[in-house]
mmCIF file with all atom_site columns, C-alpha atoms in Angstrom:
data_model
loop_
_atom_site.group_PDB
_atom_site.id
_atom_site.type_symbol
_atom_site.label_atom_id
_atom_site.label_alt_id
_atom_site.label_comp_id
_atom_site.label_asym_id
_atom_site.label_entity_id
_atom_site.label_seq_id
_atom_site.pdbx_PDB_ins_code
_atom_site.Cartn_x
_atom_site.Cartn_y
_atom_site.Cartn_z
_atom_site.occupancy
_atom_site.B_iso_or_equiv
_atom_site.pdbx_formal_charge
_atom_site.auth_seq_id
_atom_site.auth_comp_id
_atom_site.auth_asym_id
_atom_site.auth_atom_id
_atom_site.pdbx_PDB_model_num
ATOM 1   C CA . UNK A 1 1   ? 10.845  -4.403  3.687   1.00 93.00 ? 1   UNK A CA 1
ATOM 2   C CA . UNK A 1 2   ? 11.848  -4.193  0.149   1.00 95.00 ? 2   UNK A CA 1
ATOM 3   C CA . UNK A 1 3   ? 11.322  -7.641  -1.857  1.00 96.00 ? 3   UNK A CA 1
ATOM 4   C CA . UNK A 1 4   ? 13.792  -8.543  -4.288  1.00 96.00 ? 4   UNK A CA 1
ATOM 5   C CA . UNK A 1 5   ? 12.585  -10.449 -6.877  1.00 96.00 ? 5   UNK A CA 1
ATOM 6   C CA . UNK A 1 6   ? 15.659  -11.941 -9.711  1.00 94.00 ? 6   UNK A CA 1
ATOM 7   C CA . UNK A 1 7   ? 16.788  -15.080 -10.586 1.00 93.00 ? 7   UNK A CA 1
ATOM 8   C CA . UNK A 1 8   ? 20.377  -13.506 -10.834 1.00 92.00 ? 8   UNK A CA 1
ATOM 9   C CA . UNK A 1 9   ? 22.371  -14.029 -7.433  1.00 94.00 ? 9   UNK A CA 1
ATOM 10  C CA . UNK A 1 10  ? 24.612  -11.377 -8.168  1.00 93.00 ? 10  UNK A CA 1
ATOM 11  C CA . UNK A 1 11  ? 22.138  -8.839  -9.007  1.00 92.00 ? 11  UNK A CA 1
ATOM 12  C CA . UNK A 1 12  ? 20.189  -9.672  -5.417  1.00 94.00 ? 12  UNK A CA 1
ATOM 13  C CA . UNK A 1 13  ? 23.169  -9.589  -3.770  1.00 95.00 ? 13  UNK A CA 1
ATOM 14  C CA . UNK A 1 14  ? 23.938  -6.164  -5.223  1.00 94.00 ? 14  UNK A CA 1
ATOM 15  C CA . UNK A 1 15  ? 20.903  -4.941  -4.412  1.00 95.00 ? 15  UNK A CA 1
ATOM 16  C CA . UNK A 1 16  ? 20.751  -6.645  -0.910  1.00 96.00 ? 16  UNK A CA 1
ATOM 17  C CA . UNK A 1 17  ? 23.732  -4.096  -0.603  1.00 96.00 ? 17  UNK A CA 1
ATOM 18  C CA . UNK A 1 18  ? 22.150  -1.366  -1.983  1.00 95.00 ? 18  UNK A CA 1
ATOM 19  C CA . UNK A 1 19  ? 19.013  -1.912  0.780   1.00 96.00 ? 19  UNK A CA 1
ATOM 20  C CA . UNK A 1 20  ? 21.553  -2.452  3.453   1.00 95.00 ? 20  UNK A CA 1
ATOM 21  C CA . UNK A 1 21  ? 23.004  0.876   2.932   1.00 95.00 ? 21  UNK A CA 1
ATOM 22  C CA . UNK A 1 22  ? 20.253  2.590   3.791   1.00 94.00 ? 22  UNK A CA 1
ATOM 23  C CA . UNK A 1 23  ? 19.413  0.507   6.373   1.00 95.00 ? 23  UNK A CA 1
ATOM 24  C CA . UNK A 1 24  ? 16.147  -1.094  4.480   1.00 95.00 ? 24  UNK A CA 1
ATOM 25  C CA . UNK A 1 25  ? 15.558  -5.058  5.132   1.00 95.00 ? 25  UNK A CA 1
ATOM 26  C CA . UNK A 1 26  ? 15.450  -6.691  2.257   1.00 96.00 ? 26  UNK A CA 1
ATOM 27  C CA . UNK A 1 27  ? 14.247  -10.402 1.711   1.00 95.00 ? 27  UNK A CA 1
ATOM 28  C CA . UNK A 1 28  ? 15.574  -11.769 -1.847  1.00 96.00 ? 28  UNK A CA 1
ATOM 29  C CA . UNK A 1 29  ? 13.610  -14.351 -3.918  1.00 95.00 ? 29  UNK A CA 1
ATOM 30  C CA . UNK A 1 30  ? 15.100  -15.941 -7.107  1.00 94.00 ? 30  UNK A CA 1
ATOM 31  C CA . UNK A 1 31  ? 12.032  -17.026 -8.310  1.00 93.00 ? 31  UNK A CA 1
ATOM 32  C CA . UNK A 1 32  ? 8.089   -14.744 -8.919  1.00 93.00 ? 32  UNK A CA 1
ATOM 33  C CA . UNK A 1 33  ? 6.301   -17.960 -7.574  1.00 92.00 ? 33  UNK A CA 1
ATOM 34  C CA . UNK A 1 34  ? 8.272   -18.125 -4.302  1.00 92.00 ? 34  UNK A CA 1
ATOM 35  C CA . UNK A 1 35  ? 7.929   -14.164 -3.657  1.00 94.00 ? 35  UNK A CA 1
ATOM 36  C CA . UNK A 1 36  ? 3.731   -14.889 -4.427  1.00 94.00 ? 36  UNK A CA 1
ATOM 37  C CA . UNK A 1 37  ? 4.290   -17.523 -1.383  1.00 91.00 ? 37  UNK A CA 1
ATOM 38  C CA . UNK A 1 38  ? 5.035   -14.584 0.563   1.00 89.00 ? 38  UNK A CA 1
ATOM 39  C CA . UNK A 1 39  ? 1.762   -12.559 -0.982  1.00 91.00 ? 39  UNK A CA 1
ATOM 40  C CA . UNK A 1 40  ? -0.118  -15.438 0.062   1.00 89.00 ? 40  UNK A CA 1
ATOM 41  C CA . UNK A 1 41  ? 0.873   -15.376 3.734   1.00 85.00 ? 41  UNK A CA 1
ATOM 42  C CA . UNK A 1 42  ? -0.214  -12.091 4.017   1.00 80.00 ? 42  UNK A CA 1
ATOM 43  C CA . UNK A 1 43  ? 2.656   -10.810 6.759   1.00 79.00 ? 43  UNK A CA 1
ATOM 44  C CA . UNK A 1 44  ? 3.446   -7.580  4.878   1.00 81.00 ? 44  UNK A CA 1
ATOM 45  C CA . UNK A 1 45  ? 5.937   -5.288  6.758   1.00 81.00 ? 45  UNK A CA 1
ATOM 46  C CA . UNK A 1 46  ? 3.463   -2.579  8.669   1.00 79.00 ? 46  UNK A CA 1
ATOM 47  C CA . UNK A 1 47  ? 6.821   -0.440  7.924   1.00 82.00 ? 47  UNK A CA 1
ATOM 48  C CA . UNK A 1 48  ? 5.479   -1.175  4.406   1.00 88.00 ? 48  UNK A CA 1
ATOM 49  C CA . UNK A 1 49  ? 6.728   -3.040  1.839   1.00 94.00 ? 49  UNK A CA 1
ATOM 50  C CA . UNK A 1 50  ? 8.522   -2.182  -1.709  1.00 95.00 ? 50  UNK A CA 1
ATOM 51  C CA . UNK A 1 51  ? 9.349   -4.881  -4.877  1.00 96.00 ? 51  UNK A CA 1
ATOM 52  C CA . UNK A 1 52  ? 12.610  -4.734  -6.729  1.00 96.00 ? 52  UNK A CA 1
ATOM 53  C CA . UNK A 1 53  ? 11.085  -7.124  -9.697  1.00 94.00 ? 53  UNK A CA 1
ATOM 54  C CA . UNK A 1 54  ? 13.222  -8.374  -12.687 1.00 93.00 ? 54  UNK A CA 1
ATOM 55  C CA . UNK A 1 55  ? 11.499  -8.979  -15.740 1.00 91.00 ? 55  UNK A CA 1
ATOM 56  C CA . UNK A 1 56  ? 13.172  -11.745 -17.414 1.00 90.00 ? 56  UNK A CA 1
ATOM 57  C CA . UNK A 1 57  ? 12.954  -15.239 -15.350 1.00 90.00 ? 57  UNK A CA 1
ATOM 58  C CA . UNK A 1 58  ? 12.398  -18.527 -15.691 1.00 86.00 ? 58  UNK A CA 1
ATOM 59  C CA . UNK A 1 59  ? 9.389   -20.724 -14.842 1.00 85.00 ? 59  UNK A CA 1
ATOM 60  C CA . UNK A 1 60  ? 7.119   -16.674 -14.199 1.00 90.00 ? 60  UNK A CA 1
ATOM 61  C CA . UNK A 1 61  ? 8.086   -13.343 -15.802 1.00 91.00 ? 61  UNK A CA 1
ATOM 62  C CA . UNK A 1 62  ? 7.922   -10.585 -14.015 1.00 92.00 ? 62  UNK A CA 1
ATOM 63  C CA . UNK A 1 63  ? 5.383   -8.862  -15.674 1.00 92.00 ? 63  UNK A CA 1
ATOM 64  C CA . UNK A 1 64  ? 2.852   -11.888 -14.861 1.00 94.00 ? 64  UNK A CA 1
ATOM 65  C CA . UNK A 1 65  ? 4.008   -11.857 -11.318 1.00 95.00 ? 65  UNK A CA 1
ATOM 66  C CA . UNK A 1 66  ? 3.257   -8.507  -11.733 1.00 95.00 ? 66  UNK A CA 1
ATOM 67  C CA . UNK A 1 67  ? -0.188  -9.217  -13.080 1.00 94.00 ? 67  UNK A CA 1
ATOM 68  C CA . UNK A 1 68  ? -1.063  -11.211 -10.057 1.00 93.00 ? 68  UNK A CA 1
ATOM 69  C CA . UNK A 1 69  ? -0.384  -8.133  -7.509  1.00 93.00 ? 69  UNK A CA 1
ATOM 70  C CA . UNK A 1 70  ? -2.649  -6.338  -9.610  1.00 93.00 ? 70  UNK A CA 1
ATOM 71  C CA . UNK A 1 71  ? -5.596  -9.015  -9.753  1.00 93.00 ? 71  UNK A CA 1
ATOM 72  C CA . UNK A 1 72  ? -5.106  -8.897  -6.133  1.00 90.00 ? 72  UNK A CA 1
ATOM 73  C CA . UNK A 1 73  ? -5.691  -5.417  -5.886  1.00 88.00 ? 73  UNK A CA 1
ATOM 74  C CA . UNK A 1 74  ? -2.167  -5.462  -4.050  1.00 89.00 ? 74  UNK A CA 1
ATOM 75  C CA . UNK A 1 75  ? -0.257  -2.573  -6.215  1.00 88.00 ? 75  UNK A CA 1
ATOM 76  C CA . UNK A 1 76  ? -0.910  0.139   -3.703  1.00 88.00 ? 76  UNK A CA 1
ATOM 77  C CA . UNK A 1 77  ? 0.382   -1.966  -0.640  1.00 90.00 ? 77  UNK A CA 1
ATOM 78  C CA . UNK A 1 78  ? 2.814   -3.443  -2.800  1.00 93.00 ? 78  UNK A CA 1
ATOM 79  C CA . UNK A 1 79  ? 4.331   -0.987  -5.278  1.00 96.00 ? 79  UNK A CA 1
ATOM 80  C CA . UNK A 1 80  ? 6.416   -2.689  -7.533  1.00 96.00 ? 80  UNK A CA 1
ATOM 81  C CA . UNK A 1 81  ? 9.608   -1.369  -9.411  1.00 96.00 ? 81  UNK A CA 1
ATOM 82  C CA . UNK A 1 82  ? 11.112  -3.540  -12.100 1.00 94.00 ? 82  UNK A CA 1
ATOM 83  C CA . UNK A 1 83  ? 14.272  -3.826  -13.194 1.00 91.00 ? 83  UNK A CA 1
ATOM 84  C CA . UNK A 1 84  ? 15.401  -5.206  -16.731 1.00 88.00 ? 84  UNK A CA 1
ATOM 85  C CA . UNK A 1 85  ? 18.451  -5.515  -19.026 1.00 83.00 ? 85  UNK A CA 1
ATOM 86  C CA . UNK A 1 86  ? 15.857  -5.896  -22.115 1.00 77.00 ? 86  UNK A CA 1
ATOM 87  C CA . UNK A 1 87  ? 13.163  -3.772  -21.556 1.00 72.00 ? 87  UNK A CA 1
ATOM 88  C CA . UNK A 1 88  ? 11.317  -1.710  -24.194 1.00 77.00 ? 88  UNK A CA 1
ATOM 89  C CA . UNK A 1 89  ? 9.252   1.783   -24.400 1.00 82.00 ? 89  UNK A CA 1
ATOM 90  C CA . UNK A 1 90  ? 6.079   -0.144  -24.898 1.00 83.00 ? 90  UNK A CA 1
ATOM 91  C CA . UNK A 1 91  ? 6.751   -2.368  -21.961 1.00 84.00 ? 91  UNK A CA 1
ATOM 92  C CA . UNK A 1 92  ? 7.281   -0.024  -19.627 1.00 84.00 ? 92  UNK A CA 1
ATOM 93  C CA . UNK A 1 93  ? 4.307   2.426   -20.750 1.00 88.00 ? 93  UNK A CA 1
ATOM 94  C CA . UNK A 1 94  ? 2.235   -0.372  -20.593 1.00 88.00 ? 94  UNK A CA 1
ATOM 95  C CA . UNK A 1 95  ? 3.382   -1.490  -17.112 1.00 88.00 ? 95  UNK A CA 1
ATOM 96  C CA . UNK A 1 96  ? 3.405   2.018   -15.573 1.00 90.00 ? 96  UNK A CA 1
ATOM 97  C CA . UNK A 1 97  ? -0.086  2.286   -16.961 1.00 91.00 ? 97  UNK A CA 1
ATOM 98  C CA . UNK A 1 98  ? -1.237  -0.763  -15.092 1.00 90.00 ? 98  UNK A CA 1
ATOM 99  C CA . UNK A 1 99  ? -0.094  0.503   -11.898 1.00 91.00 ? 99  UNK A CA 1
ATOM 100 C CA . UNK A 1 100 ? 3.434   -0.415  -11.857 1.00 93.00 ? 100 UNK A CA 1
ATOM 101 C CA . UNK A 1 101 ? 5.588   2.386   -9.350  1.00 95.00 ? 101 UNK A CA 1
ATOM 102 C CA . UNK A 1 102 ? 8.265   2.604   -11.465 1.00 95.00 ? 102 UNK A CA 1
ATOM 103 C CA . UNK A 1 103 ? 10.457  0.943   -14.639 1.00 93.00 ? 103 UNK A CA 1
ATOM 104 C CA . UNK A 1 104 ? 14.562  0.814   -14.295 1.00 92.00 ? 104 UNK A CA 1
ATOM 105 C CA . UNK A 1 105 ? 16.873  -0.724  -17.449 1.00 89.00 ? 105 UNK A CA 1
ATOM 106 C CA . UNK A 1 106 ? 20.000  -2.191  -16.108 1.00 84.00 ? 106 UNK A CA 1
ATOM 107 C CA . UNK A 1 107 ? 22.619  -0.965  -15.264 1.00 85.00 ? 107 UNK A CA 1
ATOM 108 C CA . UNK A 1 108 ? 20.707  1.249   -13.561 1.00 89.00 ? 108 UNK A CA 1
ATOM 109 C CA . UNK A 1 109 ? 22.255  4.558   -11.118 1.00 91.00 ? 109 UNK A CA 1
ATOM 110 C CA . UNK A 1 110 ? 22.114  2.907   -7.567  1.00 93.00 ? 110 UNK A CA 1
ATOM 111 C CA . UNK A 1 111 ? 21.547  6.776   -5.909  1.00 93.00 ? 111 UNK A CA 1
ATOM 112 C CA . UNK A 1 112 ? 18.026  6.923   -8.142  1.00 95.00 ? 112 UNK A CA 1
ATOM 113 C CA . UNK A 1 113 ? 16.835  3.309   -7.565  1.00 95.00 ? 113 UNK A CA 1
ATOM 114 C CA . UNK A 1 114 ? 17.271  3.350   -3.901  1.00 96.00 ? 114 UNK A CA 1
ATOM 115 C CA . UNK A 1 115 ? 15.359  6.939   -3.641  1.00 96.00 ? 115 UNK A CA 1
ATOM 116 C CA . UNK A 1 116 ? 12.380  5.407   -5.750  1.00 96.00 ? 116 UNK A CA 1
ATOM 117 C CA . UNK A 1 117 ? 12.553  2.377   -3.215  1.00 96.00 ? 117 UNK A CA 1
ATOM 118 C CA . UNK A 1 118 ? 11.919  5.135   -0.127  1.00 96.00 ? 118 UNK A CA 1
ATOM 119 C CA . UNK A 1 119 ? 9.445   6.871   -2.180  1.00 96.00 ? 119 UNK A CA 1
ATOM 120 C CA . UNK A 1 120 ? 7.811   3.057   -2.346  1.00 95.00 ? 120 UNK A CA 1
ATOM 121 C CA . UNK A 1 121 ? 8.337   2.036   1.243   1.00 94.00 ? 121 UNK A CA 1
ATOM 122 C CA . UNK A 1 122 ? 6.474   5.443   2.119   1.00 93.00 ? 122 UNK A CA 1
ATOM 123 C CA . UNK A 1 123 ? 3.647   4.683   -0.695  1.00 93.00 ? 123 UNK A CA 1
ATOM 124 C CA . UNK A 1 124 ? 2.984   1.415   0.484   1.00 92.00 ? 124 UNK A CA 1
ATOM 125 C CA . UNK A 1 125 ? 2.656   2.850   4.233   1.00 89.00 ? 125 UNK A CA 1
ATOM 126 C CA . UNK A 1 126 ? 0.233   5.520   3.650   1.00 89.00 ? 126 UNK A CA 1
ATOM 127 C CA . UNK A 1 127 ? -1.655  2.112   1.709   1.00 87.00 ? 127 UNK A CA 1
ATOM 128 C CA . UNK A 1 128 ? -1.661  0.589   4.592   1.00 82.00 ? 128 UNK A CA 1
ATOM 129 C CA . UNK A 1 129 ? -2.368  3.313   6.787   1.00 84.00 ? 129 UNK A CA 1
ATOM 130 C CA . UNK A 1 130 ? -5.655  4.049   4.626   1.00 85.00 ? 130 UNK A CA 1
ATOM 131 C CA . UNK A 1 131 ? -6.893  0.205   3.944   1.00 81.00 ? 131 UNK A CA 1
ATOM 132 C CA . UNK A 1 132 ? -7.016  0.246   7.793   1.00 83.00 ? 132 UNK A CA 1
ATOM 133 C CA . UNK A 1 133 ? -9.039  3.618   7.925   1.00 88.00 ? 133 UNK A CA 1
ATOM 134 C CA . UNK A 1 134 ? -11.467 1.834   5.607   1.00 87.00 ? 134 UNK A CA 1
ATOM 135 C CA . UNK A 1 135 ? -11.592 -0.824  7.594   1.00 87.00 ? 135 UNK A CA 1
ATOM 136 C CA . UNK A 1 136 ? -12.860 0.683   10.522  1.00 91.00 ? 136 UNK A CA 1
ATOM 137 C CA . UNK A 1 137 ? -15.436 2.776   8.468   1.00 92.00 ? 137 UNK A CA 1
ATOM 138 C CA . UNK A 1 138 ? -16.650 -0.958  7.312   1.00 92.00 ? 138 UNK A CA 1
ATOM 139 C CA . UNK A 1 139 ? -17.832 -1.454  11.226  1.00 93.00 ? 139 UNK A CA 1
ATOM 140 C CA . UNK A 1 140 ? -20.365 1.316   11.294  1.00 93.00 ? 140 UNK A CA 1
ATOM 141 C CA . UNK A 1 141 ? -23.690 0.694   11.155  1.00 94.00 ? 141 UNK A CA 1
ATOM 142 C CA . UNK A 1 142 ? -26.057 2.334   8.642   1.00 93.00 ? 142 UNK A CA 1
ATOM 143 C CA . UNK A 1 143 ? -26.925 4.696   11.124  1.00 94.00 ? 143 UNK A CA 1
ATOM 144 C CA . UNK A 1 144 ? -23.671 5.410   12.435  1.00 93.00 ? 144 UNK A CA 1
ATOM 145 C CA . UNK A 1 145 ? -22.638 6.247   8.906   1.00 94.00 ? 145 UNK A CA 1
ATOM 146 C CA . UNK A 1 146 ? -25.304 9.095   8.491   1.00 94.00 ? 146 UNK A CA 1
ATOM 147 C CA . UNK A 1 147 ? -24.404 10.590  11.871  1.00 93.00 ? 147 UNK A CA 1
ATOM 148 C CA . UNK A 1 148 ? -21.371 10.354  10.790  1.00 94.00 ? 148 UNK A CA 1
ATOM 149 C CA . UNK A 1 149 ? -22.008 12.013  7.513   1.00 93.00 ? 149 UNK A CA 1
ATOM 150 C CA . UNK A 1 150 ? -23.167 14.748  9.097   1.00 93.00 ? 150 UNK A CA 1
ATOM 151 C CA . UNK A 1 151 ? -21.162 15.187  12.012  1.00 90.00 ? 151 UNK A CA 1
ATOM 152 C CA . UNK A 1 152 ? -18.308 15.361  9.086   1.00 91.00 ? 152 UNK A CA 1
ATOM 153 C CA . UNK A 1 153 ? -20.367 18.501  7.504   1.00 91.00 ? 153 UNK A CA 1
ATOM 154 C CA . UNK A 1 154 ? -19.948 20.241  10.878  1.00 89.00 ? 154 UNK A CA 1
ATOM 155 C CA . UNK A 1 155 ? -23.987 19.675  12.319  1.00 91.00 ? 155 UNK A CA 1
ATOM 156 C CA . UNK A 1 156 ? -24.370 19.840  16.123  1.00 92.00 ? 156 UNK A CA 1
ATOM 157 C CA . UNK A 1 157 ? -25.420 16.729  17.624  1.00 92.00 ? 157 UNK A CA 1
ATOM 158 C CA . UNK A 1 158 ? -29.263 18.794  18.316  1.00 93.00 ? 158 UNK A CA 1
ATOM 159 C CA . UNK A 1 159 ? -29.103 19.285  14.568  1.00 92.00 ? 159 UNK A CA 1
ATOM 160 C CA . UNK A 1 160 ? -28.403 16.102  13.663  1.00 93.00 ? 160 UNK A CA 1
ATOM 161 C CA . UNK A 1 161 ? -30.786 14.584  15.801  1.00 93.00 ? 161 UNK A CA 1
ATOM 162 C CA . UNK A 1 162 ? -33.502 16.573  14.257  1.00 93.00 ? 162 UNK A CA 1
ATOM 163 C CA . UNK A 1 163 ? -32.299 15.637  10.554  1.00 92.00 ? 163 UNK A CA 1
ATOM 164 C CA . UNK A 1 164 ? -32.367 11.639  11.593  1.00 93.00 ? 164 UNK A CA 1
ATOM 165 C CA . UNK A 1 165 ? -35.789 12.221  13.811  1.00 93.00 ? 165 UNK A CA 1
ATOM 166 C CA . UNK A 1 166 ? -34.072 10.582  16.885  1.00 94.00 ? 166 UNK A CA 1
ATOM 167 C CA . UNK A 1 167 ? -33.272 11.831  20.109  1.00 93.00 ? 167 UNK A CA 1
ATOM 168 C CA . UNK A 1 168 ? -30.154 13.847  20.965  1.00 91.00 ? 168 UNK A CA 1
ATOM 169 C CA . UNK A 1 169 ? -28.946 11.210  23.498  1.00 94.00 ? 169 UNK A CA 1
ATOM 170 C CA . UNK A 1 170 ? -28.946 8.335   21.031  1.00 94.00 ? 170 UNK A CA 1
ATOM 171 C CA . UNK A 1 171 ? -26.706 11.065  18.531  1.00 93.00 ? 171 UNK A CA 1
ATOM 172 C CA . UNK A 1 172 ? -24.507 11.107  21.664  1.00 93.00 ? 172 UNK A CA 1
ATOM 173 C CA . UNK A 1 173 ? -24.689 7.216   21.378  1.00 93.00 ? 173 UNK A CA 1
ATOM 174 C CA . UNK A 1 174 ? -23.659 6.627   18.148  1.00 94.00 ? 174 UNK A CA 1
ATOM 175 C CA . UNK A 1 175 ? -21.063 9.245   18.057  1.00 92.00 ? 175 UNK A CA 1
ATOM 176 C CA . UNK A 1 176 ? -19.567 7.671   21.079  1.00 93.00 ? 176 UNK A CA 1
ATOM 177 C CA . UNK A 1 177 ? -19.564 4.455   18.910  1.00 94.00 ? 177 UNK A CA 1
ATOM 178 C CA . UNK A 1 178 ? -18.018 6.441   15.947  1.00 93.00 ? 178 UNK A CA 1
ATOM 179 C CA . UNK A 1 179 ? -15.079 7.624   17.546  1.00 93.00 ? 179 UNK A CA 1
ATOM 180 C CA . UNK A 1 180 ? -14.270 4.355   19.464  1.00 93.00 ? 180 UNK A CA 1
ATOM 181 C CA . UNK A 1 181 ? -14.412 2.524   16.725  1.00 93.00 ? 181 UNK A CA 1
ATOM 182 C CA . UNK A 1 182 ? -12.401 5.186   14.125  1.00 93.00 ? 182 UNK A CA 1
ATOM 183 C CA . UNK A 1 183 ? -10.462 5.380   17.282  1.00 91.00 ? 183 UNK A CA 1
ATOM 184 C CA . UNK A 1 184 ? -10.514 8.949   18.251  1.00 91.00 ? 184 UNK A CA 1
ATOM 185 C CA . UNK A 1 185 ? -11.738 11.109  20.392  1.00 92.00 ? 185 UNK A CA 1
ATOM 186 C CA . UNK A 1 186 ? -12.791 14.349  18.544  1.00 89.00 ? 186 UNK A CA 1
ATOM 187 C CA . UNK A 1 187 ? -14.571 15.489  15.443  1.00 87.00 ? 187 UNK A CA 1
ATOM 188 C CA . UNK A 1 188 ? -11.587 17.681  14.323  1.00 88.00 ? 188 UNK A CA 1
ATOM 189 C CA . UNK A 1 189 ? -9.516  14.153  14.598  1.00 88.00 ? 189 UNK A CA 1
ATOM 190 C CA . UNK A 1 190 ? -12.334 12.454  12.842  1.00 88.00 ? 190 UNK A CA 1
ATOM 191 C CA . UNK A 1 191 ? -12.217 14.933  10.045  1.00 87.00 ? 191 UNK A CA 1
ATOM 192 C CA . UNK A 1 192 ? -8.649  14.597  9.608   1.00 87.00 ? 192 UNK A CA 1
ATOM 193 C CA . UNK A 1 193 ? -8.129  10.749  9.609   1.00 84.00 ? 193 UNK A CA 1
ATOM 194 C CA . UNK A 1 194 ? -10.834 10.932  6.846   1.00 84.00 ? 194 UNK A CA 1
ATOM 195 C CA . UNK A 1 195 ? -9.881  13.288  4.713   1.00 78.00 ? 195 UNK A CA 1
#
């Protein structure tokens, strides 16, 4: 879903456009507090989600809506692209720096902004993708994570068994455990969700 963010209605309409030509949803906001609403819910597109986000409006800038992604640790999941007809160097060093995906100065070419939004949606997958990876590791046990340590460095479940001092069977236990809940069901798959 790509979130436009401008208090212009011609410029989200534009851009609405622009999304719709590529077939990308789009949802528009013309205000940075109304597109945090959204944040706050927490229903981000598991198709991932991309922000189109003007600098100059009223009531919140976009630079402190910006500000709040990052506080949230939401830049990865969210990456945000702003747009601006008064934009500087030093802004947009600064913003990039902070974890911003990209910086556009209006008028911008349409071609280059809607490849940067695809290059976004695709970030902001692979964000996703991994924040649920890490979610999963956050179920193991203590001891699941040391068999699973080692089954990672390639040790036989006799070898491993000996390294822990428990028996082979309850290695066969926990790496049961392991790959039900990383959800898989070998050690080569293992290896490569967690690489």
């Amino acid at each position: 879903m790509l979130h436009i963010v401008d208090d212009e209605e011609v410029v989200r309409d534009s851009l609405s456009w622009l999304a719709a030509s590529r077939a990308i949803p789009a949802a528009v906001y013309d205000r940075g507090a109304k597109f945090l609403a959204y944040v706050e819910a927490g229903k981000f597109d598991p198709h991932g989600d991309c922000v189109l986000l003007d600098v100059r409006m009223p009531d919140m800038n976009g630079v402190a809506v910006f500000d709040q992604l990052a506080a949230r640790g939401l830049t990865e999941r969210l990456p945000v692209i702003f747009l601006t007809g008064h934009g500087d160097v030093p802004m947009a060093v600064d913003t990039l720096k902070r974890g911003a995906f990209d910086f556009f100065e209006k008028p911008f070419n349409d071609n280059q902004l809607m490849d940067r939004v695809e290059q976004g949606l695709a970030r902001s997958l692979d964000a996703s993708a991994n924040a649920a990876v890490h979610a999963r590791l956050a179920t193991l046990s203590s001891r699941e994570r040391e068999v699973l340590d080692l089954i990672l460095a390639g040790k036989m479940n006799k070898v491993v068994a000996d390294e822990l001092g428990i028996s082979m069977r309850t290695v066969e236990v926990h790496r049961a455990h392991i790959f039900d809940k990383m959800q898989v069901k070998t050690a080569v798959e293992l290896a490569g969700l967690l690489k």
